[in-house]
Amino acid sequence: MSLNGWLQISLFIACILLLAKPMGAYLTRVFDRRKTFLDPILNPCERLLYRLTGIKPEQEMRWTEYAVAMLTFSAATALLTYIVERTQHLLPFNPQHLPGIEPALALNTAISFTTNTNWQSYSPEGTMSYLTQMLGLATHNFWSAAVGMALAVAFIRGITRREANTLGNFWVDLTRATLWVLVPISICFSIALVSQGVIQNFKPYDTARLVEQQKVTGIDGKPTTITTQTIAQGPVASQEAIKMLGTNGGGFFNANSAHPFENPTPLSNFLQMLSIFLIPAGMAIMLGKMVGSPKHGWAVLAAMTVLWFAATLTCYWAESQPNPLIHNADQHASLTTSLASQPGGNMEGKEVRFGIANSALFAAVTTDASCGAVNSMHDSFTPLGGMVPMVNILLGEVVFGGVGAGLYGMLVFVIMAVFIAGLMVGRTPEYLGKKIEAYDVQMSMLYLLIFPFIILGFTAVSVLMPNLGLSSLANHGPHGLSEILYAYTSATGNNGSAFAGLNANTHWYNYSLTVAMFFGRFMMIVPMLAIAGNLARKKIVPASAGTFPVTTPLFTLLLTGVIVIVGALTFFPALTLGPILEHLLLHAGHTF
């Protein structure tokens, strides 16, 4: 750990907190349909789109109608992506003449991008054509993020409305999230990335002759000599921008943001991390503005920031520790600034241009949000360092969280926090003037229980059926368990990052992860919308002396505690058999 590393981490969170207020104000104006500086350009586009599709923007929806519209849209776009994948060999913009995707992988990928997970059981540059990357995948990065934002806004309307039966119009919210927020910021961000060296072209892959030939063992077990290298390229910057901004995470290249064509400089790395947290932080402020209590938005953002800092601190500390199994070698950071200086700690699986501080920070940011992009390999982290990204997702990805999804997930925890506070003082809990009753708590518990049921259920089946779950593991013992647990955690949490030691491109993992992604997204949305619909129908109750305030540091502390305790009670036993046991065995001299 170094002063330079802490300065970079401090600069990052300072920028996020500075940008949160203007971003939140802009989002509020967009979804309240108030005037913005983009209206002269976008209002005509919006009206034309409604006219062409027959949408009636003034017609609002009950929560059930809102859910049906969202599910219908998601199903239609998933089908589009599946068809594009299966037929890519017949479609244009395929200079490498890549074949169509086989059914299991195509289904897995279509559901992955529809659910904002962007789990990739394949090497993108060797599997997906340019058209598939753009029409099948990059478009979903916009749509799935816009769906999450629309759902969060619907939840907030449920809190603010009185004795109402509707939550707004899904198609209007989807359109405004896309046109007013995601598209303009993505255009600006992609230009900034191109200025840093991120590529954007439609050229066929180049072939370069190696300066020094490489002798390797082929898949047939016979020695072979490699004399050339294929250099993949394509329309990267446009996908990279929305991949980060929409907290999607699916890379154009297999190495994701560790690839120099996706993330070439420290500045591009910093901008990518900023873009991951930009909208989730802004939506917390938007919450406060839309419910008429700005301090409540800042209290929620404070809870997110506290949990983020704890994760970053732990990961940075763990990765800065020397490997206990390496002896007679200096593993401490050098104080010099020469090219021969020693970074110290665990540099395995990390890019030298980013180092330990930016690798740990990126890992915490991408898993605190449901992004899943990586600039280092989490499988190569120390046991405790690798546990941090896993725990971030296991908490429900509400620490900033995905675009929209993080906020509505956090609001479910807010309901549980005020319910617990009400029990403490012996009165009916209230949240911003709405009484929290049995139905609200039941739906909140359903939301919270679906998540561990999917993760732990599929992990147990994979471990107990070796022919299905263990045949494609690179490591065994507790590290192997961590690889499997992380895969289902990432899929169910709609994150998409992975412990790369697991080959998930098998029929079992393609289909089981598809189910985990689908239910981890949509099965949790339905009870959330049910809560919103129920809240909208309630009267506003005036605050009294016994009302628990949701704008104070005490509320932030309670909310943080509820999130940590629920996560710990649910997943601590599994973590003790995985990364915690591996940490203890590592210090006892064992590796896996």
PDB file of C-alpha atoms in Angstrom, residues 268-544:
ATOM      1  CA  SER A 268      -8.817   5.695 -19.797  1.00  0.00           C
ATOM      2  CA  ASN A 269      -8.771   3.361 -16.783  1.00  0.00           C
ATOM      3  CA  PHE A 270      -9.804   6.215 -14.478  1.00  0.00           C
ATOM      4  CA  LEU A 271     -12.576   7.358 -16.832  1.00  0.00           C
ATOM      5  CA  GLN A 272     -13.928   3.833 -17.097  1.00  0.00           C
ATOM      6  CA  MET A 273     -14.177   3.499 -13.327  1.00  0.00           C
ATOM      7  CA  LEU A 274     -15.861   6.915 -13.075  1.00  0.00           C
ATOM      8  CA  SER A 275     -18.434   5.950 -15.688  1.00  0.00           C
ATOM      9  CA  ILE A 276     -19.351   2.753 -13.781  1.00  0.00           C
ATOM     10  CA  PHE A 277     -20.393   4.700 -10.654  1.00  0.00           C
ATOM     11  CA  LEU A 278     -21.654   7.881 -12.367  1.00  0.00           C
ATOM     12  CA  ILE A 279     -25.319   6.984 -12.915  1.00  0.00           C
ATOM     13  CA  PRO A 280     -25.787   4.807  -9.769  1.00  0.00           C
ATOM     14  CA  ALA A 281     -24.438   7.659  -7.612  1.00  0.00           C
ATOM     15  CA  GLY A 282     -26.628  10.150  -9.450  1.00  0.00           C
ATOM     16  CA  MET A 283     -29.704   7.974  -8.967  1.00  0.00           C
ATOM     17  CA  ALA A 284     -29.233   8.025  -5.194  1.00  0.00           C
ATOM     18  CA  ILE A 285     -29.366  11.822  -5.331  1.00  0.00           C
ATOM     19  CA  MET A 286     -32.330  11.586  -7.719  1.00  0.00           C
ATOM     20  CA  LEU A 287     -34.116   9.494  -5.071  1.00  0.00           C
ATOM     21  CA  GLY A 288     -33.782  12.286  -2.534  1.00  0.00           C
ATOM     22  CA  LYS A 289     -34.976  14.947  -4.969  1.00  0.00           C
ATOM     23  CA  MET A 290     -37.974  12.976  -6.242  1.00  0.00           C
ATOM     24  CA  VAL A 291     -39.232  12.056  -2.749  1.00  0.00           C
ATOM     25  CA  GLY A 292     -38.738  15.623  -1.522  1.00  0.00           C
ATOM     26  CA  SER A 293     -35.971  14.754   0.945  1.00  0.00           C
ATOM     27  CA  PRO A 294     -32.513  15.470  -0.525  1.00  0.00           C
ATOM     28  CA  LYS A 295     -30.853  14.483   2.742  1.00  0.00           C
ATOM     29  CA  HIS A 296     -32.333  10.992   2.414  1.00  0.00           C
ATOM     30  CA  GLY A 297     -30.626  10.588  -0.961  1.00  0.00           C
ATOM     31  CA  TRP A 298     -27.307  11.607   0.561  1.00  0.00           C
ATOM     32  CA  ALA A 299     -27.845   9.209   3.485  1.00  0.00           C
ATOM     33  CA  VAL A 300     -28.362   6.315   1.044  1.00  0.00           C
ATOM     34  CA  LEU A 301     -25.304   7.409  -0.950  1.00  0.00           C
ATOM     35  CA  ALA A 302     -23.297   7.564   2.299  1.00  0.00           C
ATOM     36  CA  ALA A 303     -24.176   3.927   3.077  1.00  0.00           C
ATOM     37  CA  MET A 304     -23.044   2.919  -0.411  1.00  0.00           C
ATOM     38  CA  THR A 305     -19.780   4.846   0.008  1.00  0.00           C
ATOM     39  CA  VAL A 306     -19.006   3.281   3.389  1.00  0.00           C
ATOM     40  CA  LEU A 307     -19.440  -0.234   2.002  1.00  0.00           C
ATOM     41  CA  TRP A 308     -17.396   0.645  -1.103  1.00  0.00           C
ATOM     42  CA  PHE A 309     -14.532   1.993   1.021  1.00  0.00           C
ATOM     43  CA  ALA A 310     -14.487  -1.110   3.232  1.00  0.00           C
ATOM     44  CA  ALA A 311     -14.262  -3.330   0.157  1.00  0.00           C
ATOM     45  CA  THR A 312     -11.533  -1.251  -1.491  1.00  0.00           C
ATOM     46  CA  LEU A 313      -9.478  -1.060   1.712  1.00  0.00           C
ATOM     47  CA  THR A 314      -9.652  -4.829   2.248  1.00  0.00           C
ATOM     48  CA  CYS A 315      -8.828  -5.705  -1.351  1.00  0.00           C
ATOM     49  CA  TYR A 316      -5.945  -3.209  -1.578  1.00  0.00           C
ATOM     50  CA  TRP A 317      -4.493  -4.460   1.723  1.00  0.00           C
ATOM     51  CA  ALA A 318      -4.795  -8.127   0.730  1.00  0.00           C
ATOM     52  CA  GLU A 319      -3.180  -7.636  -2.683  1.00  0.00           C
ATOM     53  CA  SER A 320      -0.339  -5.611  -1.159  1.00  0.00           C
ATOM     54  CA  GLN A 321       0.732  -8.536   1.044  1.00  0.00           C
ATOM     55  CA  PRO A 322       3.666 -10.756   0.023  1.00  0.00           C
ATOM     56  CA  ASN A 323       3.003 -14.369  -0.946  1.00  0.00           C
ATOM     57  CA  PRO A 324       3.915 -16.479   2.132  1.00  0.00           C
ATOM     58  CA  LEU A 325       5.101 -19.385  -0.066  1.00  0.00           C
ATOM     59  CA  ILE A 326       7.770 -17.329  -1.859  1.00  0.00           C
ATOM     60  CA  HIS A 327      10.975 -17.259   0.138  1.00  0.00           C
ATOM     61  CA  ASN A 328      14.366 -15.565  -0.292  1.00  0.00           C
ATOM     62  CA  ALA A 329      12.849 -12.848  -2.490  1.00  0.00           C
ATOM     63  CA  ASP A 330      12.091  -9.231  -1.688  1.00  0.00           C
ATOM     64  CA  GLN A 331       8.321  -8.796  -2.068  1.00  0.00           C
ATOM     65  CA  HIS A 332       8.052  -5.377  -0.462  1.00  0.00           C
ATOM     66  CA  ALA A 333       7.387  -2.202  -2.446  1.00  0.00           C
ATOM     67  CA  SER A 334      10.496  -0.306  -3.503  1.00  0.00           C
ATOM     68  CA  LEU A 335      10.793   3.367  -2.623  1.00  0.00           C
ATOM     69  CA  THR A 336      12.585   4.144  -5.876  1.00  0.00           C
ATOM     70  CA  THR A 337      10.900   5.390  -9.040  1.00  0.00           C
ATOM     71  CA  SER A 338      13.210   3.688 -11.501  1.00  0.00           C
ATOM     72  CA  LEU A 339      12.081   1.179 -14.104  1.00  0.00           C
ATOM     73  CA  ALA A 340      13.507  -1.556 -11.892  1.00  0.00           C
ATOM     74  CA  SER A 341      11.408  -0.572  -8.871  1.00  0.00           C
ATOM     75  CA  GLN A 342       9.522  -3.334  -7.063  1.00  0.00           C
ATOM     76  CA  PRO A 343       5.718  -2.842  -6.816  1.00  0.00           C
ATOM     77  CA  GLY A 344       5.477  -5.297  -3.921  1.00  0.00           C
ATOM     78  CA  GLY A 345       2.575  -7.558  -3.089  1.00  0.00           C
ATOM     79  CA  ASN A 346       0.739  -9.813  -5.520  1.00  0.00           C
ATOM     80  CA  MET A 347       1.223  -8.714  -9.143  1.00  0.00           C
ATOM     81  CA  GLU A 348       0.054 -12.029 -10.625  1.00  0.00           C
ATOM     82  CA  GLY A 349      -2.769 -11.499 -13.107  1.00  0.00           C
ATOM     83  CA  LYS A 350      -2.383  -7.700 -13.076  1.00  0.00           C
ATOM     84  CA  GLU A 351      -1.358  -5.233 -15.749  1.00  0.00           C
ATOM     85  CA  VAL A 352       1.897  -3.439 -14.935  1.00  0.00           C
ATOM     86  CA  ARG A 353       0.482  -0.152 -16.257  1.00  0.00           C
ATOM     87  CA  PHE A 354      -2.267  -0.243 -13.616  1.00  0.00           C
ATOM     88  CA  GLY A 355      -0.505  -1.873 -10.675  1.00  0.00           C
ATOM     89  CA  ILE A 356      -1.997  -3.125  -7.436  1.00  0.00           C
ATOM     90  CA  ALA A 357      -3.862   0.033  -6.373  1.00  0.00           C
ATOM     91  CA  ASN A 358      -5.798   0.473  -9.615  1.00  0.00           C
ATOM     92  CA  SER A 359      -6.399  -3.270  -9.940  1.00  0.00           C
ATOM     93  CA  ALA A 360      -7.865  -3.498  -6.428  1.00  0.00           C
ATOM     94  CA  LEU A 361      -9.902  -0.325  -6.950  1.00  0.00           C
ATOM     95  CA  PHE A 362     -11.231  -1.526 -10.312  1.00  0.00           C
ATOM     96  CA  ALA A 363     -12.154  -4.925  -8.821  1.00  0.00           C
ATOM     97  CA  ALA A 364     -14.094  -3.266  -6.000  1.00  0.00           C
ATOM     98  CA  VAL A 365     -15.834  -0.781  -8.291  1.00  0.00           C
ATOM     99  CA  THR A 366     -16.859  -3.294 -10.941  1.00  0.00           C
ATOM    100  CA  THR A 367     -18.367  -5.698  -8.396  1.00  0.00           C
ATOM    101  CA  ASP A 368     -19.912  -3.020  -6.184  1.00  0.00           C
ATOM    102  CA  ALA A 369     -21.786  -2.142  -9.367  1.00  0.00           C
ATOM    103  CA  SER A 370     -23.219  -4.911 -11.519  1.00  0.00           C
ATOM    104  CA  CYS A 371     -20.630  -4.163 -14.180  1.00  0.00           C
ATOM    105  CA  GLY A 372     -18.311  -7.143 -14.318  1.00  0.00           C
ATOM    106  CA  ALA A 373     -15.650  -5.506 -16.472  1.00  0.00           C
ATOM    107  CA  VAL A 374     -12.143  -6.347 -15.234  1.00  0.00           C
ATOM    108  CA  ASN A 375      -8.667  -4.912 -15.700  1.00  0.00           C
ATOM    109  CA  SER A 376      -7.073  -7.807 -13.789  1.00  0.00           C
ATOM    110  CA  MET A 377      -7.884 -11.469 -13.258  1.00  0.00           C
ATOM    111  CA  HIS A 378      -9.785 -12.029 -10.014  1.00  0.00           C
ATOM    112  CA  ASP A 379      -8.812 -15.712 -10.062  1.00  0.00           C
ATOM    113  CA  SER A 380      -5.181 -14.625  -9.540  1.00  0.00           C
ATOM    114  CA  PHE A 381      -5.922 -12.481  -6.502  1.00  0.00           C
ATOM    115  CA  THR A 382      -4.964 -13.642  -3.033  1.00  0.00           C
ATOM    116  CA  PRO A 383      -7.725 -15.634  -1.278  1.00  0.00           C
ATOM    117  CA  LEU A 384      -8.913 -12.657   0.761  1.00  0.00           C
ATOM    118  CA  GLY A 385      -8.399 -10.238  -2.124  1.00  0.00           C
ATOM    119  CA  GLY A 386     -10.511 -12.470  -4.380  1.00  0.00           C
ATOM    120  CA  MET A 387     -13.138 -12.798  -1.673  1.00  0.00           C
ATOM    121  CA  VAL A 388     -13.806  -9.044  -1.774  1.00  0.00           C
ATOM    122  CA  PRO A 389     -15.329  -8.943  -5.293  1.00  0.00           C
ATOM    123  CA  MET A 390     -17.320 -12.063  -4.435  1.00  0.00           C
ATOM    124  CA  VAL A 391     -18.690 -10.535  -1.224  1.00  0.00           C
ATOM    125  CA  ASN A 392     -19.539  -7.308  -3.046  1.00  0.00           C
ATOM    126  CA  ILE A 393     -21.890  -9.269  -5.301  1.00  0.00           C
ATOM    127  CA  LEU A 394     -23.191 -11.475  -2.472  1.00  0.00           C
ATOM    128  CA  LEU A 395     -24.384  -8.365  -0.639  1.00  0.00           C
ATOM    129  CA  GLY A 396     -26.913  -7.997  -3.460  1.00  0.00           C
ATOM    130  CA  GLU A 397     -24.898  -5.572  -5.589  1.00  0.00           C
ATOM    131  CA  VAL A 398     -26.536  -2.637  -3.839  1.00  0.00           C
ATOM    132  CA  VAL A 399     -23.237  -0.867  -3.084  1.00  0.00           C
ATOM    133  CA  PHE A 400     -23.922   1.672  -5.857  1.00  0.00           C
ATOM    134  CA  GLY A 401     -25.072  -1.388  -7.799  1.00  0.00           C
ATOM    135  CA  GLY A 402     -26.146  -1.645 -11.400  1.00  0.00           C
ATOM    136  CA  VAL A 403     -27.782   1.231 -13.237  1.00  0.00           C
ATOM    137  CA  GLY A 404     -31.236   1.379 -11.631  1.00  0.00           C
ATOM    138  CA  ALA A 405     -31.023  -2.137 -10.244  1.00  0.00           C
ATOM    139  CA  GLY A 406     -28.675  -1.040  -7.473  1.00  0.00           C
ATOM    140  CA  LEU A 407     -31.092   1.637  -6.317  1.00  0.00           C
ATOM    141  CA  TYR A 408     -34.228  -0.478  -6.235  1.00  0.00           C
ATOM    142  CA  GLY A 409     -32.267  -3.259  -4.510  1.00  0.00           C
ATOM    143  CA  MET A 410     -31.074  -0.748  -1.936  1.00  0.00           C
ATOM    144  CA  LEU A 411     -34.636   0.478  -1.413  1.00  0.00           C
ATOM    145  CA  VAL A 412     -35.673  -3.068  -0.514  1.00  0.00           C
ATOM    146  CA  PHE A 413     -32.964  -3.037   2.166  1.00  0.00           C
ATOM    147  CA  VAL A 414     -34.203   0.411   3.275  1.00  0.00           C
ATOM    148  CA  ILE A 415     -37.653  -1.084   3.852  1.00  0.00           C
ATOM    149  CA  MET A 416     -36.112  -3.861   5.943  1.00  0.00           C
ATOM    150  CA  ALA A 417     -34.038  -1.325   7.884  1.00  0.00           C
ATOM    151  CA  VAL A 418     -37.023   0.864   8.813  1.00  0.00           C
ATOM    152  CA  PHE A 419     -39.023  -2.284   9.636  1.00  0.00           C
ATOM    153  CA  ILE A 420     -36.313  -3.356  12.083  1.00  0.00           C
ATOM    154  CA  ALA A 421     -36.167   0.166  13.493  1.00  0.00           C
ATOM    155  CA  GLY A 422     -39.933   0.065  14.033  1.00  0.00           C
ATOM    156  CA  LEU A 423     -39.645  -3.221  15.896  1.00  0.00           C
ATOM    157  CA  MET A 424     -36.994  -1.690  18.144  1.00  0.00           C
ATOM    158  CA  VAL A 425     -39.260   1.126  19.287  1.00  0.00           C
ATOM    159  CA  GLY A 426     -42.458  -0.929  19.290  1.00  0.00           C
ATOM    160  CA  ARG A 427     -44.447   0.948  16.642  1.00  0.00           C
ATOM    161  CA  THR A 428     -45.583   0.431  13.054  1.00  0.00           C
ATOM    162  CA  PRO A 429     -42.604   1.279  10.849  1.00  0.00           C
ATOM    163  CA  GLU A 430     -42.898   4.186   8.440  1.00  0.00           C
ATOM    164  CA  TYR A 431     -40.863   5.156   5.405  1.00  0.00           C
ATOM    165  CA  LEU A 432     -41.251   8.691   4.038  1.00  0.00           C
ATOM    166  CA  GLY A 433     -44.834   8.872   5.221  1.00  0.00           C
ATOM    167  CA  LYS A 434     -45.850   5.362   4.127  1.00  0.00           C
ATOM    168  CA  LYS A 435     -46.574   2.682   6.729  1.00  0.00           C
ATOM    169  CA  ILE A 436     -44.559  -0.498   6.109  1.00  0.00           C
ATOM    170  CA  GLU A 437     -46.972  -3.384   6.593  1.00  0.00           C
ATOM    171  CA  ALA A 438     -46.905  -7.175   6.385  1.00  0.00           C
ATOM    172  CA  TYR A 439     -47.255  -7.350   2.587  1.00  0.00           C
ATOM    173  CA  ASP A 440     -44.290  -5.013   2.054  1.00  0.00           C
ATOM    174  CA  VAL A 441     -42.086  -7.044   4.377  1.00  0.00           C
ATOM    175  CA  GLN A 442     -43.192 -10.346   2.818  1.00  0.00           C
ATOM    176  CA  MET A 443     -42.310  -9.133  -0.682  1.00  0.00           C
ATOM    177  CA  SER A 444     -39.000  -7.728   0.589  1.00  0.00           C
ATOM    178  CA  MET A 445     -38.106 -11.064   2.163  1.00  0.00           C
ATOM    179  CA  LEU A 446     -39.066 -12.882  -1.035  1.00  0.00           C
ATOM    180  CA  TYR A 447     -36.745 -10.539  -2.940  1.00  0.00           C
ATOM    181  CA  LEU A 448     -33.890 -11.203  -0.496  1.00  0.00           C
ATOM    182  CA  LEU A 449     -34.368 -14.998  -0.306  1.00  0.00           C
ATOM    183  CA  ILE A 450     -34.500 -15.679  -4.059  1.00  0.00           C
ATOM    184  CA  PHE A 451     -30.897 -14.523  -4.419  1.00  0.00           C
ATOM    185  CA  PRO A 452     -29.174 -17.002  -2.036  1.00  0.00           C
ATOM    186  CA  PHE A 453     -31.534 -19.829  -3.019  1.00  0.00           C
ATOM    187  CA  ILE A 454     -30.324 -19.678  -6.642  1.00  0.00           C
ATOM    188  CA  ILE A 455     -26.633 -19.183  -5.808  1.00  0.00           C
ATOM    189  CA  LEU A 456     -26.271 -21.809  -3.101  1.00  0.00           C
ATOM    190  CA  GLY A 457     -28.604 -24.268  -4.828  1.00  0.00           C
ATOM    191  CA  PHE A 458     -26.715 -24.362  -8.115  1.00  0.00           C
ATOM    192  CA  THR A 459     -23.336 -24.338  -6.334  1.00  0.00           C
ATOM    193  CA  ALA A 460     -24.349 -27.362  -4.256  1.00  0.00           C
ATOM    194  CA  VAL A 461     -25.567 -29.276  -7.322  1.00  0.00           C
ATOM    195  CA  SER A 462     -22.347 -28.490  -9.219  1.00  0.00           C
ATOM    196  CA  VAL A 463     -20.173 -29.697  -6.341  1.00  0.00           C
ATOM    197  CA  LEU A 464     -22.208 -32.828  -5.605  1.00  0.00           C
ATOM    198  CA  MET A 465     -22.425 -33.944  -9.256  1.00  0.00           C
ATOM    199  CA  PRO A 466     -18.769 -34.190 -10.389  1.00  0.00           C
ATOM    200  CA  ASN A 467     -19.550 -35.062 -14.002  1.00  0.00           C
ATOM    201  CA  LEU A 468     -21.473 -31.811 -14.335  1.00  0.00           C
ATOM    202  CA  GLY A 469     -19.763 -29.221 -12.192  1.00  0.00           C
ATOM    203  CA  LEU A 470     -16.212 -30.407 -11.489  1.00  0.00           C
ATOM    204  CA  SER A 471     -15.075 -31.642 -14.892  1.00  0.00           C
ATOM    205  CA  SER A 472     -14.099 -28.180 -16.172  1.00  0.00           C
ATOM    206  CA  LEU A 473     -12.374 -26.848 -13.049  1.00  0.00           C
ATOM    207  CA  ALA A 474      -8.763 -25.683 -13.318  1.00  0.00           C
ATOM    208  CA  ASN A 475      -8.300 -25.869  -9.550  1.00  0.00           C
ATOM    209  CA  HIS A 476      -9.687 -28.099  -6.834  1.00  0.00           C
ATOM    210  CA  GLY A 477     -10.057 -27.765  -3.088  1.00  0.00           C
ATOM    211  CA  PRO A 478     -11.336 -24.473  -1.631  1.00  0.00           C
ATOM    212  CA  HIS A 479     -10.163 -22.467  -4.646  1.00  0.00           C
ATOM    213  CA  GLY A 480     -12.212 -24.668  -6.952  1.00  0.00           C
ATOM    214  CA  LEU A 481     -15.244 -24.120  -4.750  1.00  0.00           C
ATOM    215  CA  SER A 482     -14.596 -20.365  -4.959  1.00  0.00           C
ATOM    216  CA  GLU A 483     -14.561 -20.581  -8.767  1.00  0.00           C
ATOM    217  CA  ILE A 484     -17.959 -22.307  -8.831  1.00  0.00           C
ATOM    218  CA  LEU A 485     -19.475 -20.123  -6.105  1.00  0.00           C
ATOM    219  CA  TYR A 486     -18.237 -16.977  -7.863  1.00  0.00           C
ATOM    220  CA  ALA A 487     -19.733 -18.100 -11.197  1.00  0.00           C
ATOM    221  CA  TYR A 488     -23.244 -18.514  -9.796  1.00  0.00           C
ATOM    222  CA  THR A 489     -22.874 -15.418  -7.628  1.00  0.00           C
ATOM    223  CA  SER A 490     -21.874 -13.362 -10.657  1.00  0.00           C
ATOM    224  CA  ALA A 491     -24.673 -14.791 -12.813  1.00  0.00           C
ATOM    225  CA  THR A 492     -27.440 -14.413 -10.233  1.00  0.00           C
ATOM    226  CA  GLY A 493     -26.208 -10.955  -9.241  1.00  0.00           C
ATOM    227  CA  ASN A 494     -26.141  -9.976 -12.942  1.00  0.00           C
ATOM    228  CA  ASN A 495     -22.486  -8.965 -12.632  1.00  0.00           C
ATOM    229  CA  GLY A 496     -20.700 -11.015 -15.294  1.00  0.00           C
ATOM    230  CA  SER A 497     -17.142 -11.087 -13.934  1.00  0.00           C
ATOM    231  CA  ALA A 498     -15.582 -14.484 -13.271  1.00  0.00           C
ATOM    232  CA  PHE A 499     -12.923 -16.491 -11.524  1.00  0.00           C
ATOM    233  CA  ALA A 500     -11.426 -17.426 -14.868  1.00  0.00           C
ATOM    234  CA  GLY A 501     -10.118 -20.810 -13.735  1.00  0.00           C
ATOM    235  CA  LEU A 502     -13.544 -22.313 -14.456  1.00  0.00           C
ATOM    236  CA  ASN A 503     -14.345 -23.255 -18.063  1.00  0.00           C
ATOM    237  CA  ALA A 504     -18.037 -22.354 -18.166  1.00  0.00           C
ATOM    238  CA  ASN A 505     -18.525 -23.136 -21.863  1.00  0.00           C
ATOM    239  CA  THR A 506     -20.065 -26.549 -21.164  1.00  0.00           C
ATOM    240  CA  HIS A 507     -23.686 -27.599 -21.543  1.00  0.00           C
ATOM    241  CA  TRP A 508     -24.179 -27.731 -17.769  1.00  0.00           C
ATOM    242  CA  TYR A 509     -22.781 -24.301 -17.043  1.00  0.00           C
ATOM    243  CA  ASN A 510     -24.275 -22.650 -20.128  1.00  0.00           C
ATOM    244  CA  TYR A 511     -27.784 -23.809 -19.235  1.00  0.00           C
ATOM    245  CA  SER A 512     -27.568 -23.531 -15.429  1.00  0.00           C
ATOM    246  CA  LEU A 513     -25.995 -20.076 -15.581  1.00  0.00           C
ATOM    247  CA  THR A 514     -28.703 -19.045 -18.047  1.00  0.00           C
ATOM    248  CA  VAL A 515     -31.348 -20.038 -15.499  1.00  0.00           C
ATOM    249  CA  ALA A 516     -29.454 -18.236 -12.726  1.00  0.00           C
ATOM    250  CA  MET A 517     -29.178 -15.033 -14.771  1.00  0.00           C
ATOM    251  CA  PHE A 518     -32.822 -15.115 -15.846  1.00  0.00           C
ATOM    252  CA  PHE A 519     -34.307 -15.675 -12.396  1.00  0.00           C
ATOM    253  CA  GLY A 520     -31.681 -13.495 -10.698  1.00  0.00           C
ATOM    254  CA  ARG A 521     -32.973 -10.594 -12.775  1.00  0.00           C
ATOM    255  CA  PHE A 522     -36.666 -11.063 -13.439  1.00  0.00           C
ATOM    256  CA  MET A 523     -37.780 -13.150 -10.462  1.00  0.00           C
ATOM    257  CA  MET A 524     -36.477 -10.388  -8.183  1.00  0.00           C
ATOM    258  CA  ILE A 525     -38.036  -7.573 -10.206  1.00  0.00           C
ATOM    259  CA  VAL A 526     -41.604  -8.855  -9.755  1.00  0.00           C
ATOM    260  CA  PRO A 527     -41.727  -8.646  -5.912  1.00  0.00           C
ATOM    261  CA  MET A 528     -39.952  -5.281  -6.104  1.00  0.00           C
ATOM    262  CA  LEU A 529     -42.664  -3.896  -8.401  1.00  0.00           C
ATOM    263  CA  ALA A 530     -45.306  -5.436  -6.146  1.00  0.00           C
ATOM    264  CA  ILE A 531     -43.876  -3.416  -3.238  1.00  0.00           C
ATOM    265  CA  ALA A 532     -43.913  -0.259  -5.369  1.00  0.00           C
ATOM    266  CA  GLY A 533     -47.508  -0.835  -6.420  1.00  0.00           C
ATOM    267  CA  ASN A 534     -48.593  -1.425  -2.834  1.00  0.00           C
ATOM    268  CA  LEU A 535     -46.803   1.702  -1.575  1.00  0.00           C
ATOM    269  CA  ALA A 536     -48.415   3.842  -4.271  1.00  0.00           C
ATOM    270  CA  ARG A 537     -51.897   2.889  -3.019  1.00  0.00           C
ATOM    271  CA  LYS A 538     -51.208   4.054   0.543  1.00  0.00           C
ATOM    272  CA  LYS A 539     -51.977   7.369   2.195  1.00  0.00           C
ATOM    273  CA  ILE A 540     -49.276   9.686   3.448  1.00  0.00           C
ATOM    274  CA  VAL A 541     -48.975   9.591   7.239  1.00  0.00           C
ATOM    275  CA  PRO A 542     -47.653  12.791   8.865  1.00  0.00           C
ATOM    276  CA  ALA A 543     -44.344  12.358  10.674  1.00  0.00           C
ATOM    277  CA  SER A 544     -44.540  12.166  14.472  1.00  0.00           C
TER     278      SER A 544
END
